[in-house]
XYZ file of C-alpha atoms in Angstrom:
527
model
C -59.954 -57.150 29.355
C -56.942 -56.760 31.621
C -56.685 -59.621 34.094
C -55.113 -58.709 37.454
C -52.127 -60.807 38.392
C -49.395 -60.845 40.990
C -46.203 -59.284 39.639
C -43.538 -60.349 39.957
C -44.478 -64.018 40.521
C -43.980 -65.096 44.109
C -42.486 -68.480 43.303
C -41.706 -70.558 40.271
C -40.967 -73.911 41.795
C -41.700 -77.087 39.905
C -42.782 -79.673 42.476
C -43.869 -83.238 41.748
C -45.439 -85.911 43.949
C -46.462 -88.972 41.984
C -49.427 -91.081 43.008
C -48.738 -94.188 45.075
C -50.208 -97.385 43.639
C -50.466 -100.719 45.444
C -52.662 -103.723 46.119
C -52.029 -103.011 49.786
C -53.719 -100.340 51.857
C -52.748 -96.669 51.521
C -52.942 -93.790 54.001
C -52.764 -90.220 52.709
C -52.246 -87.424 55.235
C -50.785 -83.958 55.507
C -47.844 -85.216 57.556
C -45.820 -88.278 56.634
C -45.131 -89.275 60.242
C -48.842 -89.601 60.936
C -49.465 -91.382 57.628
C -46.780 -93.917 58.540
C -48.566 -94.621 61.815
C -51.809 -95.218 59.943
C -50.092 -97.523 57.462
C -48.533 -99.495 60.301
C -51.979 -99.872 61.844
C -53.076 -101.533 58.597
C -50.033 -103.808 58.724
C -51.003 -104.850 62.247
C -54.453 -106.011 61.172
C -56.435 -102.816 61.480
C -58.926 -101.675 58.879
C -59.392 -98.256 57.262
C -61.168 -96.856 60.350
C -58.383 -97.962 62.703
C -55.759 -96.438 60.416
C -57.703 -93.188 60.033
C -58.160 -92.702 63.780
C -54.529 -93.556 64.571
C -53.418 -91.097 61.879
C -55.697 -88.318 63.122
C -54.517 -88.737 66.720
C -50.900 -88.569 65.533
C -51.578 -85.454 63.462
C -52.632 -83.718 66.661
C -49.054 -84.169 67.858
C -46.957 -83.454 64.760
C -49.227 -80.851 63.148
C -50.857 -79.001 66.063
C -51.468 -75.901 63.969
C -53.931 -77.918 61.887
C -55.896 -80.199 64.200
C -55.967 -82.000 67.510
C -58.096 -83.530 70.230
C -59.370 -80.059 71.144
C -61.069 -79.772 67.752
C -63.878 -81.285 65.739
C -64.540 -83.041 62.477
C -66.449 -85.300 60.144
C -65.696 -88.851 59.024
C -67.245 -90.749 56.130
C -66.838 -94.517 56.089
C -67.552 -96.721 53.094
C -67.734 -100.461 53.727
C -66.568 -102.622 50.837
C -68.515 -105.792 51.673
C -71.940 -104.189 52.031
C -71.599 -100.895 50.175
C -72.969 -99.122 53.226
C -71.820 -95.540 53.807
C -72.020 -93.845 57.222
C -71.063 -90.392 58.493
C -69.628 -89.796 61.960
C -70.477 -86.228 62.971
C -68.289 -84.813 65.742
C -68.669 -81.131 64.986
C -68.487 -78.353 67.554
C -71.261 -77.040 69.801
C -71.521 -73.669 71.529
C -71.619 -73.827 75.333
C -75.086 -73.823 76.908
C -74.187 -70.612 78.764
C -73.082 -68.813 75.598
C -74.340 -65.227 75.599
C -74.494 -63.673 72.104
C -74.241 -60.237 73.747
C -70.720 -61.095 74.903
C -69.615 -60.853 71.261
C -70.424 -57.176 70.563
C -69.729 -55.785 67.103
C -67.311 -52.897 66.699
C -68.806 -51.500 63.499
C -65.759 -52.463 61.442
C -65.377 -55.210 58.877
C -62.663 -57.846 58.882
C -60.488 -58.175 55.803
C -60.175 -61.893 56.604
C -63.805 -62.688 57.353
C -65.503 -62.586 53.952
C -67.185 -59.307 54.823
C -68.168 -60.259 58.370
C -68.342 -57.568 61.071
C -65.538 -57.381 63.585
C -66.219 -58.502 67.148
C -64.791 -56.483 70.008
C -61.358 -57.786 70.898
C -61.677 -60.550 68.285
C -63.345 -62.508 71.081
C -64.895 -64.939 68.573
C -61.543 -65.641 66.911
C -58.848 -65.708 69.610
C -58.728 -66.664 73.258
C -60.938 -68.542 75.674
C -64.142 -66.878 74.488
C -63.638 -68.343 71.017
C -63.594 -71.982 72.198
C -66.559 -74.276 71.530
C -67.201 -77.737 73.003
C -64.772 -80.075 71.169
C -65.878 -83.322 69.574
C -62.789 -85.019 68.134
C -62.185 -87.555 70.906
C -65.859 -88.580 71.000
C -66.025 -88.883 67.215
C -62.932 -91.015 66.847
C -63.962 -93.249 69.729
C -67.418 -93.765 68.207
C -65.939 -94.596 64.800
C -63.678 -97.227 66.353
C -66.479 -98.691 68.435
C -68.872 -99.076 65.513
C -66.612 -99.817 62.557
C -63.057 -100.527 63.737
C -61.155 -103.625 64.794
C -58.779 -101.990 67.260
C -59.520 -100.542 70.679
C -59.121 -96.846 71.430
C -56.131 -97.734 73.613
C -54.445 -99.466 70.670
C -55.242 -96.639 68.265
C -53.822 -93.914 70.522
C -50.641 -95.789 71.517
C -48.475 -94.625 68.572
C -49.604 -91.005 69.006
C -48.866 -91.189 72.742
C -45.327 -92.328 71.951
C -44.975 -89.451 69.496
C -46.119 -86.966 72.126
C -43.609 -88.350 74.625
C -40.873 -87.743 72.060
C -41.884 -84.114 71.545
C -42.701 -82.020 68.479
C -39.907 -82.237 65.853
C -38.850 -78.780 64.701
C -38.227 -78.506 60.971
C -38.537 -75.421 58.773
C -42.267 -75.957 58.247
C -42.895 -76.198 61.990
C -40.944 -72.963 62.459
C -42.938 -71.327 59.662
C -46.295 -72.185 61.221
C -45.326 -71.170 64.745
C -43.823 -67.908 63.503
C -47.014 -67.010 61.653
C -49.029 -67.327 64.867
C -46.373 -66.271 67.406
C -47.880 -62.869 68.243
C -51.249 -64.480 68.978
C -49.771 -67.433 70.881
C -47.645 -65.247 73.160
C -50.445 -63.942 75.461
C -51.362 -67.445 76.649
C -49.257 -69.167 79.294
C -49.735 -72.710 78.024
C -49.042 -71.720 74.429
C -45.877 -69.807 75.288
C -44.546 -72.707 77.312
C -44.893 -75.156 74.413
C -44.298 -73.174 71.238
C -42.208 -70.159 72.339
C -39.857 -71.665 74.927
C -37.268 -68.886 74.486
C -39.826 -66.191 73.789
C -39.319 -66.651 70.055
C -40.411 -69.207 67.447
C -38.079 -72.226 67.507
C -35.732 -72.835 64.609
C -34.283 -76.165 63.506
C -30.590 -76.771 64.171
C -28.239 -76.009 61.247
C -26.906 -79.567 61.275
C -28.674 -82.875 60.772
C -29.498 -82.974 64.475
C -33.157 -82.953 65.435
C -34.640 -80.402 67.804
C -37.866 -81.306 69.605
C -40.243 -79.204 71.648
C -41.232 -81.154 74.785
C -44.951 -81.928 75.151
C -45.142 -83.193 78.756
C -48.740 -82.166 79.460
C -50.120 -83.396 76.141
C -48.293 -86.717 76.445
C -49.792 -87.213 79.926
C -53.221 -86.418 78.475
C -52.786 -89.000 75.723
C -51.715 -91.629 78.237
C -54.648 -90.737 80.478
C -57.031 -91.215 77.536
C -55.382 -94.535 76.762
C -55.730 -95.799 80.321
C -59.065 -94.293 81.390
C -60.800 -94.338 78.012
C -62.132 -91.595 75.722
C -65.119 -90.659 77.909
C -62.633 -89.435 80.515
C -62.203 -86.426 78.226
C -65.855 -85.588 78.834
C -66.750 -86.950 82.275
C -63.673 -88.049 84.243
C -60.564 -86.610 85.829
C -59.354 -85.315 82.498
C -62.662 -83.503 81.973
C -62.284 -81.826 85.368
C -58.780 -80.644 84.469
C -60.011 -79.317 81.109
C -62.881 -77.417 82.731
C -60.602 -75.963 85.387
C -58.293 -74.575 82.699
C -61.192 -73.301 80.587
C -62.964 -71.589 83.459
C -59.734 -70.007 84.700
C -59.406 -68.406 81.283
C -63.005 -67.159 81.166
C -64.615 -69.793 78.921
C -68.370 -70.371 79.259
C -67.961 -74.136 78.746
C -69.157 -76.107 81.774
C -68.666 -79.637 83.071
C -72.235 -80.366 81.943
C -71.417 -79.215 78.396
C -68.628 -81.767 78.204
C -70.609 -84.534 79.883
C -73.556 -84.096 77.522
C -71.484 -84.033 74.320
C -72.064 -86.987 72.010
C -70.808 -87.704 68.520
C -73.452 -89.042 66.133
C -73.659 -91.519 63.287
C -75.867 -90.085 60.560
C -76.795 -90.925 56.994
C -74.940 -89.097 54.229
C -76.469 -86.791 51.676
C -76.410 -88.539 48.310
C -76.488 -87.558 44.662
C -76.472 -89.841 41.634
C -74.049 -88.138 39.271
C -73.706 -89.907 35.912
C -73.966 -93.316 37.556
C -71.566 -92.428 40.395
C -73.048 -92.053 43.882
C -71.682 -88.983 45.638
C -71.859 -89.278 49.445
C -71.340 -86.144 51.517
C -71.930 -85.075 55.101
C -75.408 -83.608 55.718
C -76.840 -80.318 56.946
C -74.456 -77.674 58.329
C -71.352 -78.789 56.404
C -69.640 -78.140 53.102
C -71.412 -81.215 51.743
C -74.656 -79.309 51.158
C -72.965 -76.685 49.002
C -70.785 -79.246 47.213
C -73.834 -81.249 46.112
C -75.638 -78.060 45.083
C -72.702 -77.218 42.804
C -72.589 -80.773 41.395
C -76.309 -80.622 40.515
C -75.629 -77.489 38.508
C -72.662 -79.120 36.782
C -74.852 -82.033 35.724
C -76.808 -79.526 33.627
C -73.745 -77.693 32.270
C -71.187 -80.370 31.400
C -72.111 -82.958 28.737
C -72.308 -86.466 30.126
C -70.233 -87.830 27.241
C -67.328 -85.448 27.861
C -64.087 -87.383 27.983
C -61.496 -84.800 26.983
C -59.358 -82.657 29.253
C -61.361 -79.871 31.001
C -61.690 -76.878 28.662
C -62.787 -73.255 29.018
C -66.468 -74.235 28.973
C -65.908 -76.638 31.859
C -64.092 -74.077 33.986
C -66.762 -71.476 33.272
C -69.313 -74.054 34.424
C -67.282 -74.628 37.603
C -67.070 -70.915 38.375
C -70.751 -70.199 37.780
C -71.997 -73.334 39.547
C -69.847 -72.613 42.595
C -70.820 -68.946 42.757
C -74.497 -69.889 42.621
C -74.053 -72.620 45.236
C -72.213 -70.262 47.582
C -74.883 -67.582 47.119
C -77.455 -70.165 48.198
C -75.238 -71.183 51.121
C -74.905 -67.610 52.368
C -78.628 -66.945 52.031
C -79.915 -70.111 53.705
C -77.142 -71.539 55.887
C -74.753 -68.737 56.820
C -71.393 -67.399 55.776
C -68.115 -69.150 55.234
C -65.251 -69.190 57.659
C -62.163 -67.037 57.101
C -59.841 -68.044 54.308
C -56.849 -68.038 56.654
C -57.853 -71.276 58.312
C -56.121 -74.542 59.025
C -57.682 -77.969 58.880
C -56.338 -81.426 58.239
C -57.794 -84.030 55.918
C -56.776 -87.648 55.532
C -57.962 -90.424 53.257
C -57.520 -94.177 53.750
C -58.202 -97.333 51.754
C -57.395 -100.784 53.101
C -56.706 -104.063 51.289
C -60.381 -105.029 51.393
C -61.471 -101.783 49.774
C -62.960 -100.127 52.872
C -62.481 -96.360 52.702
C -62.420 -93.382 55.040
C -62.456 -89.653 54.351
C -61.769 -87.799 57.619
C -61.532 -84.060 58.155
C -60.457 -82.805 61.593
C -59.843 -79.182 62.500
C -58.964 -76.566 65.090
C -60.316 -74.009 62.553
C -57.716 -71.204 62.468
C -53.980 -71.811 62.611
C -53.546 -73.127 66.185
C -57.289 -72.604 66.667
C -58.007 -70.236 69.548
C -54.229 -69.961 70.126
C -54.905 -71.375 73.598
C -53.019 -74.424 74.833
C -54.631 -75.479 78.118
C -51.834 -75.293 80.738
C -52.739 -78.399 82.756
C -53.620 -80.773 79.917
C -51.494 -79.360 77.060
C -54.453 -79.516 74.645
C -54.524 -76.950 71.787
C -58.122 -75.724 71.652
C -60.376 -74.808 68.739
C -61.852 -71.403 67.989
C -65.245 -72.768 66.966
C -67.166 -69.575 67.798
C -65.545 -68.141 64.666
C -67.775 -70.389 62.557
C -70.852 -68.459 63.692
C -71.991 -65.269 61.992
C -71.532 -62.611 64.718
C -74.591 -60.663 63.542
C -77.816 -61.472 65.404
C -80.996 -62.867 63.890
C -79.453 -64.859 61.031
C -79.422 -68.558 60.174
C -75.895 -69.016 61.522
C -75.936 -66.495 64.370
C -74.371 -67.250 67.762
C -76.727 -69.058 70.141
C -76.409 -71.304 73.228
C -75.971 -75.022 72.527
C -75.998 -74.480 68.769
C -73.851 -76.081 66.082
C -72.234 -73.624 63.634
C -71.959 -73.931 59.874
C -68.733 -75.698 58.855
C -66.871 -75.850 55.549
C -65.492 -79.367 56.075
C -66.355 -81.448 53.032
C -65.156 -85.058 53.134
C -66.791 -87.048 50.342
C -66.952 -90.689 49.327
C -67.752 -91.762 45.770
C -69.230 -95.158 44.945
C -69.148 -96.927 41.618
C -71.527 -99.864 41.222
C -72.188 -99.784 44.950
C -68.529 -100.102 45.973
C -66.258 -97.429 47.475
C -64.362 -95.864 44.583
C -62.831 -92.595 45.846
C -62.439 -91.022 49.304
C -61.595 -87.341 49.005
C -61.386 -84.116 50.972
C -59.232 -81.085 51.611
C -58.156 -78.433 54.074
C -58.395 -74.723 53.397
C -61.534 -73.201 54.894
C -64.019 -71.883 52.356
C -61.711 -73.009 49.542
C -62.366 -76.682 50.339
C -65.687 -76.850 48.494
C -64.392 -75.510 45.138
C -61.423 -77.899 45.264
C -63.533 -80.967 46.024
C -66.099 -80.002 43.372
C -63.522 -79.667 40.612
C -61.621 -82.821 41.540
C -64.824 -84.870 41.553
C -65.713 -83.472 38.130
C -62.232 -84.189 36.772
C -62.633 -87.826 37.842
C -66.247 -88.347 36.770
C -66.756 -86.029 33.789
C -63.337 -86.304 32.183
C -62.123 -89.698 33.358
C -58.795 -88.303 34.573
C -56.561 -90.493 36.684
C -56.088 -89.441 40.303
C -52.676 -87.911 39.704
C -53.873 -86.147 36.519
C -56.754 -84.653 38.492
C -54.432 -83.374 41.226
C -51.978 -81.933 38.684
C -54.680 -79.979 36.808
C -54.654 -76.250 37.717
C -57.860 -75.215 39.483
C -59.822 -72.055 40.135
C -61.418 -70.849 43.332
C -64.869 -69.262 43.154
C -65.773 -68.955 46.823
C -65.559 -65.146 46.719
C -66.575 -62.307 44.466
C -63.416 -62.625 42.369
C -62.561 -65.900 40.654
C -58.962 -66.843 41.451
C -57.158 -68.744 38.704
C -53.944 -70.698 39.109
C -51.254 -68.958 37.049
C -50.519 -72.279 35.355
C -54.006 -72.390 33.857
C -54.132 -72.146 30.052
C -54.393 -68.488 28.900
C -57.426 -69.207 26.722
C -59.304 -70.581 29.736
C -58.470 -67.544 31.853
C -59.486 -65.212 29.015
C -62.820 -66.992 28.581
C -63.529 -66.688 32.300
C -62.603 -62.991 32.280
C -65.209 -62.271 29.621
C -67.947 -63.259 32.062
C -66.557 -62.861 35.575
C -64.059 -60.825 37.613
C -60.829 -62.838 37.483
C -57.434 -62.642 39.157
C -54.454 -64.856 38.427
C -52.575 -66.004 41.514
C -49.622 -68.208 42.279
C -50.414 -71.612 43.816
C -47.999 -71.091 46.696
C -47.790 -72.836 50.033
C -48.237 -69.529 51.856
C -50.281 -67.501 51.394
C -52.540 -70.168 49.973
C -55.207 -69.303 47.422
C -56.339 -72.895 46.959
C -57.270 -75.800 49.208
C -54.927 -78.715 49.868
C -56.648 -82.006 48.973
C -55.875 -85.676 49.503
C -57.580 -88.759 48.111
C -57.517 -92.512 47.675
C -59.044 -94.490 44.797
C -59.708 -98.186 44.185
C -60.097 -100.078 40.949
C -62.707 -102.692 41.860
C -61.750 -104.890 38.899
C -58.054 -105.193 39.718
C -58.272 -104.430 43.480
C -55.459 -101.903 42.996
C -55.428 -98.825 45.224
C -54.071 -95.362 44.450
C -53.238 -92.550 46.876
C -52.539 -88.920 46.049
C -51.724 -85.930 48.225
C -51.496 -82.184 47.716
C -48.401 -81.742 45.615
C -47.088 -78.523 47.172
C -47.463 -79.586 50.823
C -43.929 -80.264 52.127
C -44.887 -82.852 54.760
C -47.870 -84.493 53.057
C -47.473 -88.067 51.887
C -49.253 -91.169 50.671
C -47.821 -94.139 52.570
C -48.386 -97.727 51.492
C -49.013 -100.446 54.062
C -45.827 -102.374 54.964
C -43.655 -99.677 53.381
C -41.317 -98.322 56.028
């Protein structure tokens, strides 16, 4: 059988990022500046929750195409002393005045939407009509209140200083702004921040640093620091947010913001060969991840300790395809593949762990930066299926189905691994395979991240070109297969990050997505 492949290869870089190992705490994030802030929070006496929140708030400044305070997310916290695992759910909610009829179908089908119908004017994807009620500020504040040692004011201070310094422009910043420039241009607040000369910014040719000023966002961060996180939902900041939203035609009201609450919920759990897998419940990627892992338990021998072979990858592909079929039938469809999310993982000296996924959904979310507050806003309405009468259809006050899949693994009741990824519908296949590499084949964290993966979220199984030919051939005998390059853009695979702890030696390990240019694992005290 002929296996489709990209010819000529897009890139043939050889990139390496070794794991970081230390008895101190480790923060792994998709931008090193934010990870440094989290590591410093650990140095200053904070725990894993404090470091995770400080890192996430900083990511909203230095990586605004991925996440921010106008988004939503999920956080899983594993406490070392008690073994207790909790999930903080701060996912998006549709406005109470949402009218499904305001998202009429055109009769066409999007090439980006996994077969979903197109909505007139892409109203569910771009612009004010695509914005759902954001939960990130409420979720991070709740996590700090219940599990942290630092106040919200302390956690946001480093990010506020970053915002006052502006967004550093390097080649990767230019790349991300350029990709979204045509969609950012129609919105006044977005143009003012990201297209100051009408074009995407470029870094200076010398070693000098160019920064895009963020005056409105920095004022918003300072307001949150001084007035507290509920000001985002009920105070002067909330009034400014609603004024901007309503001026742009959003259905979100002051009551929608005031009534928003993040929740602490119990995780879904699965005992997998003596390892407890903890995932977020209900309308998340956790449901599909655990469904795939249950199938793997039947397909991969429990005694397997060799490197993953063709039989293992066939099991991955078939288990994931079956789990996604179940997801589409009972929960709803996946989000577009061209999505941007951020994931971070933290372990502190005591062994407490956090897996936190925060997202604006698409690159720069709705493409709207609110003019008064400088907040980049999500496009959460995209997570709903635009067709009426289905499990995940648009409805007032409803939460959509999300692909976010932070997971926390426990060994003998103690946090062992905190793991997650960004990459839309590709998150679940990545997390599933990495968990299997660690549990079924006893790979080290860096070995697991270096192993070429497949993606089986769609009809065609995508195989990393580096995968062994005999594995690809075995897959092609059973399934439609295409070999693709594991490039930074376009990306065919999710970008994971993880931390691990050896309970016997109390040694921590951190690993980030190897091909991400800004991603880093930063050790506490290492600056």
